[in-house]
Short mmCIF file of N, CA and C in Angstrom, two decimals:
data_model
loop_
_atom_site.label_atom_id
_atom_site.label_comp_id
_atom_site.label_asym_id
_atom_site.label_seq_id
_atom_site.Cartn_x
_atom_site.Cartn_y
_atom_site.Cartn_z
N MET R 339 82.31 251.26 257.58
CA MET R 339 82.30 251.61 259.00
C MET R 339 81.51 252.90 259.19
N ILE R 340 80.64 252.91 260.15
CA ILE R 340 79.80 254.07 260.43
C ILE R 340 80.60 255.09 261.26
N THR R 341 80.57 256.34 260.85
CA THR R 341 81.30 257.36 261.60
C THR R 341 80.55 257.68 262.89
N GLN R 342 81.29 258.23 263.83
CA GLN R 342 80.68 258.55 265.12
C GLN R 342 79.60 259.60 264.98
N TYR R 343 79.75 260.55 264.05
CA TYR R 343 78.75 261.60 263.89
C TYR R 343 77.49 261.05 263.23
N ARG R 344 77.68 260.15 262.29
CA ARG R 344 76.52 259.54 261.64
C ARG R 344 75.75 258.67 262.65
N LEU R 345 76.49 257.91 263.46
CA LEU R 345 75.86 257.09 264.50
C LEU R 345 75.07 257.96 265.46
N LEU R 346 75.67 259.05 265.90
CA LEU R 346 74.98 259.96 266.81
C LEU R 346 73.75 260.56 266.15
N GLY R 347 73.85 260.92 264.88
CA GLY R 347 72.71 261.46 264.16
C GLY R 347 71.57 260.46 264.05
N ILE R 348 71.90 259.21 263.74
CA ILE R 348 70.88 258.16 263.63
C ILE R 348 70.18 257.96 264.97
N ILE R 349 70.96 257.90 266.03
CA ILE R 349 70.38 257.70 267.37
C ILE R 349 69.50 258.90 267.75
N CYS R 350 69.93 260.10 267.41
CA CYS R 350 69.12 261.30 267.71
C CYS R 350 67.80 261.28 266.96
N VAL R 351 67.84 260.93 265.68
CA VAL R 351 66.61 260.88 264.89
C VAL R 351 65.67 259.81 265.44
N TYR R 352 66.21 258.64 265.73
CA TYR R 352 65.37 257.56 266.27
C TYR R 352 64.77 257.98 267.62
N THR R 353 65.58 258.57 268.47
CA THR R 353 65.09 259.01 269.78
C THR R 353 64.00 260.07 269.62
N ALA R 354 64.18 260.99 268.70
CA ALA R 354 63.17 262.02 268.48
C ALA R 354 61.85 261.41 268.06
N PHE R 355 61.90 260.44 267.15
CA PHE R 355 60.67 259.81 266.68
C PHE R 355 60.00 258.98 267.77
N THR R 356 60.77 258.35 268.64
CA THR R 356 60.15 257.50 269.67
C THR R 356 59.67 258.28 270.88
N THR R 357 60.23 259.44 271.11
CA THR R 357 59.82 260.17 272.32
C THR R 357 58.83 261.29 272.05
N PHE R 358 58.68 261.71 270.81
CA PHE R 358 57.72 262.77 270.49
C PHE R 358 56.34 262.13 270.32
N LYS R 359 55.57 262.18 271.38
CA LYS R 359 54.25 261.56 271.38
C LYS R 359 53.21 262.57 271.87
N PRO R 360 52.79 263.48 270.99
CA PRO R 360 51.84 264.50 271.44
C PRO R 360 50.48 263.91 271.81
N SER R 361 50.18 262.70 271.38
CA SER R 361 48.88 262.11 271.67
C SER R 361 48.83 261.43 273.03
N GLU R 362 49.97 261.18 273.65
CA GLU R 362 50.00 260.40 274.88
C GLU R 362 49.11 260.96 276.01
N PRO R 363 49.07 262.28 276.24
CA PRO R 363 48.20 262.79 277.30
C PRO R 363 46.71 262.51 277.06
N PHE R 364 46.37 262.21 275.83
CA PHE R 364 44.97 261.99 275.48
C PHE R 364 44.63 260.50 275.34
N LEU R 365 45.54 259.61 275.76
CA LEU R 365 45.33 258.18 275.57
C LEU R 365 44.11 257.67 276.33
N VAL R 366 43.91 258.10 277.56
CA VAL R 366 42.74 257.64 278.32
C VAL R 366 41.46 258.10 277.64
N ALA R 367 41.42 259.35 277.21
CA ALA R 367 40.23 259.85 276.51
C ALA R 367 40.02 259.09 275.20
N PHE R 368 41.08 258.80 274.48
CA PHE R 368 40.98 258.05 273.22
C PHE R 368 40.41 256.66 273.47
N LEU R 369 40.96 255.97 274.47
CA LEU R 369 40.48 254.61 274.75
C LEU R 369 39.04 254.63 275.26
N ASP R 370 38.68 255.63 276.03
CA ASP R 370 37.33 255.73 276.58
C ASP R 370 36.33 256.18 275.52
N CYS R 371 36.59 257.30 274.89
CA CYS R 371 35.61 257.90 273.97
C CYS R 371 35.61 257.27 272.58
N ILE R 372 36.77 256.97 272.04
CA ILE R 372 36.86 256.48 270.67
C ILE R 372 36.81 254.95 270.62
N LYS R 373 37.55 254.32 271.51
CA LYS R 373 37.62 252.85 271.49
C LYS R 373 36.53 252.19 272.33
N GLY R 374 35.81 252.96 273.11
CA GLY R 374 34.67 252.42 273.85
C GLY R 374 35.02 251.57 275.05
N ILE R 375 36.18 251.80 275.64
CA ILE R 375 36.58 251.05 276.83
C ILE R 375 36.37 251.95 278.05
N ARG R 376 35.62 251.46 279.01
CA ARG R 376 35.30 252.27 280.19
C ARG R 376 36.57 252.79 280.86
N HIS R 377 36.48 254.00 281.39
CA HIS R 377 37.61 254.65 282.07
C HIS R 377 38.20 253.75 283.14
N GLU R 378 37.36 253.11 283.93
CA GLU R 378 37.83 252.24 285.01
C GLU R 378 38.59 251.05 284.46
N ALA R 379 38.13 250.50 283.33
CA ALA R 379 38.82 249.36 282.72
C ALA R 379 40.19 249.78 282.18
N VAL R 380 40.27 250.99 281.64
CA VAL R 380 41.55 251.49 281.14
C VAL R 380 42.55 251.57 282.29
N ILE R 381 42.12 252.15 283.40
CA ILE R 381 43.01 252.36 284.54
C ILE R 381 43.36 251.05 285.24
N HIS R 382 42.39 250.18 285.43
CA HIS R 382 42.61 248.98 286.25
C HIS R 382 42.94 247.72 285.45
N ASP R 383 42.54 247.66 284.19
CA ASP R 383 42.74 246.43 283.41
C ASP R 383 43.77 246.59 282.28
N VAL R 384 43.91 247.80 281.74
CA VAL R 384 44.80 247.99 280.59
C VAL R 384 46.17 248.51 281.02
N PHE R 385 46.22 249.62 281.72
CA PHE R 385 47.50 250.23 282.05
C PHE R 385 48.43 249.38 282.91
N PRO R 386 47.92 248.59 283.86
CA PRO R 386 48.85 247.74 284.62
C PRO R 386 49.64 246.76 283.74
N PHE R 387 49.11 246.42 282.57
CA PHE R 387 49.84 245.52 281.67
C PHE R 387 51.17 246.12 281.26
N TRP R 388 51.22 247.44 281.07
CA TRP R 388 52.49 248.07 280.70
C TRP R 388 53.50 247.89 281.82
N SER R 389 53.10 248.21 283.04
CA SER R 389 54.03 248.15 284.18
C SER R 389 54.59 246.76 284.38
N TYR R 390 53.72 245.78 284.44
CA TYR R 390 54.16 244.41 284.70
C TYR R 390 54.90 243.82 283.51
N SER R 391 54.50 244.16 282.31
CA SER R 391 55.20 243.67 281.12
C SER R 391 56.60 244.25 281.04
N TYR R 392 56.71 245.54 281.28
CA TYR R 392 58.02 246.19 281.24
C TYR R 392 58.94 245.58 282.29
N LEU R 393 58.43 245.39 283.48
CA LEU R 393 59.21 244.79 284.57
C LEU R 393 59.70 243.40 284.19
N ALA R 394 58.83 242.61 283.57
CA ALA R 394 59.19 241.25 283.19
C ALA R 394 60.10 241.20 281.96
N LEU R 395 59.98 242.17 281.06
CA LEU R 395 60.73 242.13 279.80
C LEU R 395 62.12 242.75 279.87
N LEU R 396 62.34 243.65 280.79
CA LEU R 396 63.62 244.35 280.85
C LEU R 396 64.81 243.41 281.03
N PRO R 397 64.78 242.49 281.99
CA PRO R 397 65.94 241.59 282.14
C PRO R 397 66.19 240.69 280.92
N PRO R 398 65.15 240.01 280.37
CA PRO R 398 65.46 239.15 279.22
C PRO R 398 65.89 239.91 277.97
N LEU R 399 65.34 241.11 277.75
CA LEU R 399 65.77 241.88 276.58
C LEU R 399 67.17 242.44 276.77
N SER R 400 67.54 242.75 278.00
CA SER R 400 68.92 243.18 278.27
C SER R 400 69.89 242.02 278.03
N ALA R 401 69.50 240.83 278.46
CA ALA R 401 70.33 239.65 278.20
C ALA R 401 70.40 239.35 276.71
N ALA R 402 69.27 239.47 276.03
CA ALA R 402 69.25 239.23 274.59
C ALA R 402 70.15 240.20 273.84
N ALA R 403 70.23 241.43 274.33
CA ALA R 403 71.09 242.42 273.69
C ALA R 403 72.55 241.97 273.73
N GLU R 404 72.93 241.32 274.81
CA GLU R 404 74.30 240.81 274.92
C GLU R 404 74.49 239.51 274.15
N LEU R 405 73.50 238.63 274.18
CA LEU R 405 73.63 237.32 273.56
C LEU R 405 73.39 237.33 272.06
N VAL R 406 72.34 238.03 271.63
CA VAL R 406 71.95 238.05 270.22
C VAL R 406 72.57 239.24 269.49
N GLY R 407 72.66 240.34 270.19
CA GLY R 407 73.20 241.56 269.59
C GLY R 407 72.30 242.74 269.87
N LEU R 408 72.89 243.91 269.84
CA LEU R 408 72.15 245.13 270.15
C LEU R 408 71.17 245.51 269.05
N LYS R 409 71.60 245.42 267.81
CA LYS R 409 70.75 245.86 266.70
C LYS R 409 69.46 245.05 266.60
N PRO R 410 69.48 243.72 266.72
CA PRO R 410 68.21 242.99 266.67
C PRO R 410 67.24 243.39 267.78
N VAL R 411 67.77 243.70 268.95
CA VAL R 411 66.90 244.11 270.07
C VAL R 411 66.31 245.49 269.79
N VAL R 412 67.10 246.40 269.24
CA VAL R 412 66.57 247.73 268.88
C VAL R 412 65.51 247.60 267.79
N ILE R 413 65.76 246.74 266.81
CA ILE R 413 64.78 246.53 265.74
C ILE R 413 63.50 245.91 266.30
N LEU R 414 63.63 244.96 267.22
CA LEU R 414 62.45 244.38 267.88
C LEU R 414 61.66 245.47 268.60
N GLY R 415 62.35 246.36 269.31
CA GLY R 415 61.68 247.44 270.02
C GLY R 415 60.96 248.39 269.07
N ALA R 416 61.60 248.73 267.96
CA ALA R 416 60.98 249.62 266.97
C ALA R 416 59.76 248.95 266.34
N ALA R 417 59.89 247.67 266.01
CA ALA R 417 58.76 246.94 265.42
C ALA R 417 57.60 246.83 266.42
N SER R 418 57.92 246.65 267.68
CA SER R 418 56.88 246.57 268.70
C SER R 418 56.16 247.89 268.88
N ARG R 419 56.91 248.99 268.80
CA ARG R 419 56.29 250.32 268.89
C ARG R 419 55.34 250.54 267.71
N LEU R 420 55.77 250.11 266.54
CA LEU R 420 54.93 250.23 265.35
C LEU R 420 53.68 249.36 265.48
N LEU R 421 53.84 248.14 265.98
CA LEU R 421 52.70 247.25 266.19
C LEU R 421 51.72 247.85 267.19
N THR R 422 52.21 248.55 268.19
CA THR R 422 51.34 249.22 269.14
C THR R 422 50.42 250.21 268.43
N LEU R 423 50.99 251.00 267.54
CA LEU R 423 50.18 251.98 266.79
C LEU R 423 49.16 251.29 265.90
N VAL R 424 49.56 250.20 265.27
CA VAL R 424 48.64 249.46 264.41
C VAL R 424 47.47 248.92 265.23
N ILE R 425 47.75 248.36 266.38
CA ILE R 425 46.68 247.82 267.24
C ILE R 425 45.72 248.94 267.66
N LEU R 426 46.28 250.08 268.03
CA LEU R 426 45.43 251.20 268.48
C LEU R 426 44.57 251.75 267.35
N ILE R 427 45.06 251.75 266.15
CA ILE R 427 44.34 252.35 265.02
C ILE R 427 43.31 251.41 264.41
N LEU R 428 43.56 250.12 264.46
CA LEU R 428 42.66 249.16 263.81
C LEU R 428 41.23 249.25 264.37
N PRO R 429 40.25 249.26 263.51
CA PRO R 429 38.86 249.30 263.98
C PRO R 429 38.47 248.06 264.79
N VAL R 430 39.11 246.93 264.54
CA VAL R 430 38.77 245.70 265.26
C VAL R 430 39.10 245.79 266.75
N SER R 431 39.96 246.74 267.13
CA SER R 431 40.33 246.87 268.54
C SER R 431 39.32 247.67 269.35
N THR R 432 38.28 248.20 268.71
CA THR R 432 37.26 248.94 269.42
C THR R 432 36.56 248.04 270.43
N CYS R 433 36.42 248.53 271.66
CA CYS R 433 35.76 247.83 272.76
C CYS R 433 36.49 246.55 273.17
N SER R 434 37.74 246.39 272.82
CA SER R 434 38.48 245.18 273.16
C SER R 434 39.55 245.47 274.21
N VAL R 435 39.25 245.11 275.43
CA VAL R 435 40.22 245.27 276.51
C VAL R 435 41.44 244.38 276.23
N GLY R 436 41.21 243.19 275.72
CA GLY R 436 42.31 242.27 275.43
C GLY R 436 43.30 242.83 274.42
N LEU R 437 42.82 243.46 273.35
CA LEU R 437 43.72 244.06 272.37
C LEU R 437 44.43 245.28 272.94
N MET R 438 43.75 246.01 273.81
CA MET R 438 44.42 247.15 274.44
C MET R 438 45.49 246.67 275.42
N GLN R 439 45.25 245.54 276.08
CA GLN R 439 46.29 244.95 276.93
C GLN R 439 47.47 244.50 276.08
N LEU R 440 47.18 243.93 274.91
CA LEU R 440 48.25 243.54 273.99
C LEU R 440 49.05 244.76 273.54
N SER R 441 48.37 245.88 273.30
CA SER R 441 49.08 247.09 272.90
C SER R 441 50.01 247.58 274.02
N GLN R 442 49.62 247.38 275.26
CA GLN R 442 50.48 247.76 276.37
C GLN R 442 51.69 246.83 276.47
N LEU R 443 51.48 245.56 276.14
CA LEU R 443 52.59 244.61 276.10
C LEU R 443 53.58 244.99 275.00
N THR R 444 53.07 245.32 273.82
CA THR R 444 53.97 245.66 272.71
C THR R 444 54.73 246.97 272.96
N ILE R 445 54.09 247.94 273.59
CA ILE R 445 54.81 249.17 273.88
C ILE R 445 55.84 248.93 274.99
N ALA R 446 55.55 248.00 275.90
CA ALA R 446 56.53 247.65 276.93
C ALA R 446 57.77 247.03 276.31
N VAL R 447 57.59 246.22 275.26
CA VAL R 447 58.74 245.67 274.55
C VAL R 447 59.58 246.82 273.98
N GLY R 448 58.91 247.81 273.40
CA GLY R 448 59.62 248.96 272.86
C GLY R 448 60.42 249.71 273.91
N PHE R 449 59.83 249.91 275.08
CA PHE R 449 60.53 250.60 276.15
C PHE R 449 61.66 249.75 276.72
N ALA R 450 61.43 248.45 276.88
CA ALA R 450 62.45 247.57 277.45
C ALA R 450 63.63 247.39 276.50
N ALA R 451 63.41 247.56 275.22
CA ALA R 451 64.49 247.42 274.24
C ALA R 451 65.31 248.70 274.11
N HIS R 452 64.82 249.81 274.61
CA HIS R 452 65.47 251.10 274.43
C HIS R 452 66.89 251.17 275.02
N PRO R 453 67.19 250.54 276.17
CA PRO R 453 68.58 250.60 276.67
C PRO R 453 69.61 250.04 275.69
N ALA R 454 69.20 249.14 274.81
CA ALA R 454 70.14 248.63 273.80
C ALA R 454 70.59 249.74 272.87
N LEU R 455 69.74 250.73 272.63
CA LEU R 455 70.11 251.86 271.79
C LEU R 455 71.22 252.67 272.47
N SER R 456 71.10 252.86 273.76
CA SER R 456 72.17 253.56 274.49
C SER R 456 73.47 252.77 274.45
N ALA R 457 73.36 251.45 274.53
CA ALA R 457 74.55 250.61 274.47
C ALA R 457 75.23 250.72 273.11
N ILE R 458 74.43 250.83 272.04
CA ILE R 458 75.03 251.03 270.71
C ILE R 458 75.82 252.33 270.70
N MET R 459 75.26 253.37 271.30
CA MET R 459 75.95 254.65 271.34
C MET R 459 77.27 254.51 272.10
N TYR R 460 77.23 253.88 273.26
CA TYR R 460 78.44 253.79 274.08
C TYR R 460 79.49 252.88 273.46
N ARG R 461 79.06 251.87 272.73
CA ARG R 461 80.03 250.99 272.06
C ARG R 461 80.56 251.59 270.77
N GLY R 462 79.81 252.47 270.15
CA GLY R 462 80.21 253.01 268.85
C GLY R 462 80.92 254.34 268.89
N LEU R 463 80.95 254.98 270.04
CA LEU R 463 81.59 256.29 270.14
C LEU R 463 82.85 256.20 270.98
N PRO R 464 83.80 257.07 270.73
CA PRO R 464 84.98 257.10 271.59
C PRO R 464 84.60 257.52 273.02
N ARG R 465 85.32 257.00 273.97
CA ARG R 465 85.02 257.24 275.38
C ARG R 465 84.90 258.73 275.71
N GLU R 466 85.71 259.57 275.12
CA GLU R 466 85.68 261.00 275.45
C GLU R 466 84.44 261.71 274.91
N SER R 467 83.67 261.03 274.07
CA SER R 467 82.45 261.62 273.50
C SER R 467 81.18 261.27 274.26
N TYR R 468 81.26 260.39 275.26
CA TYR R 468 80.06 259.90 275.95
C TYR R 468 79.22 261.02 276.53
N THR R 469 79.84 261.91 277.29
CA THR R 469 79.08 262.95 277.98
C THR R 469 78.38 263.87 276.98
N ARG R 470 79.11 264.30 275.97
CA ARG R 470 78.54 265.19 274.98
C ARG R 470 77.41 264.48 274.21
N ALA R 471 77.64 263.23 273.84
CA ALA R 471 76.63 262.48 273.09
C ALA R 471 75.37 262.27 273.91
N ALA R 472 75.53 261.93 275.20
CA ALA R 472 74.36 261.76 276.06
C ALA R 472 73.59 263.07 276.18
N GLY R 473 74.29 264.19 276.27
CA GLY R 473 73.63 265.49 276.33
C GLY R 473 72.90 265.84 275.05
N VAL R 474 73.51 265.52 273.92
CA VAL R 474 72.87 265.80 272.64
C VAL R 474 71.59 264.97 272.50
N ILE R 475 71.68 263.70 272.84
CA ILE R 475 70.51 262.82 272.73
C ILE R 475 69.42 263.26 273.70
N ALA R 476 69.79 263.64 274.91
CA ALA R 476 68.80 264.11 275.89
C ALA R 476 68.12 265.38 275.41
N SER R 477 68.88 266.25 274.73
CA SER R 477 68.28 267.49 274.27
C SER R 477 67.34 267.28 273.10
N VAL R 478 67.55 266.21 272.36
CA VAL R 478 66.65 265.90 271.24
C VAL R 478 65.30 265.57 271.80
#
């Protein structure tokens, strides 16, 4: 059985790794200058994929968290975040709007799966620890 402190520590470490993205402000410049995708295409053809994908994926992934389980949904989200990085780094994705759209879809899966992580925290901790745990995770 996992202790409440260990669970909180695991969630904090995972949250720190998924939210610390120093490169994010430079994503448009990276896609434009390094990947060779025009600025207008990034704004109008690539980024909307994240918004619409996230909107479409949030309900089914929330349902899957209840039906299949929380851990598989969190693992799917983590794997999708990793796949996003692989797509962005691969040389074959240079000048490919389609692969950049796919990267937005995979990162949307990662974001849509994130509420399952909060559900693990709330199911695994005693009720009186919720407020403190949420504050600790937010501060991470």
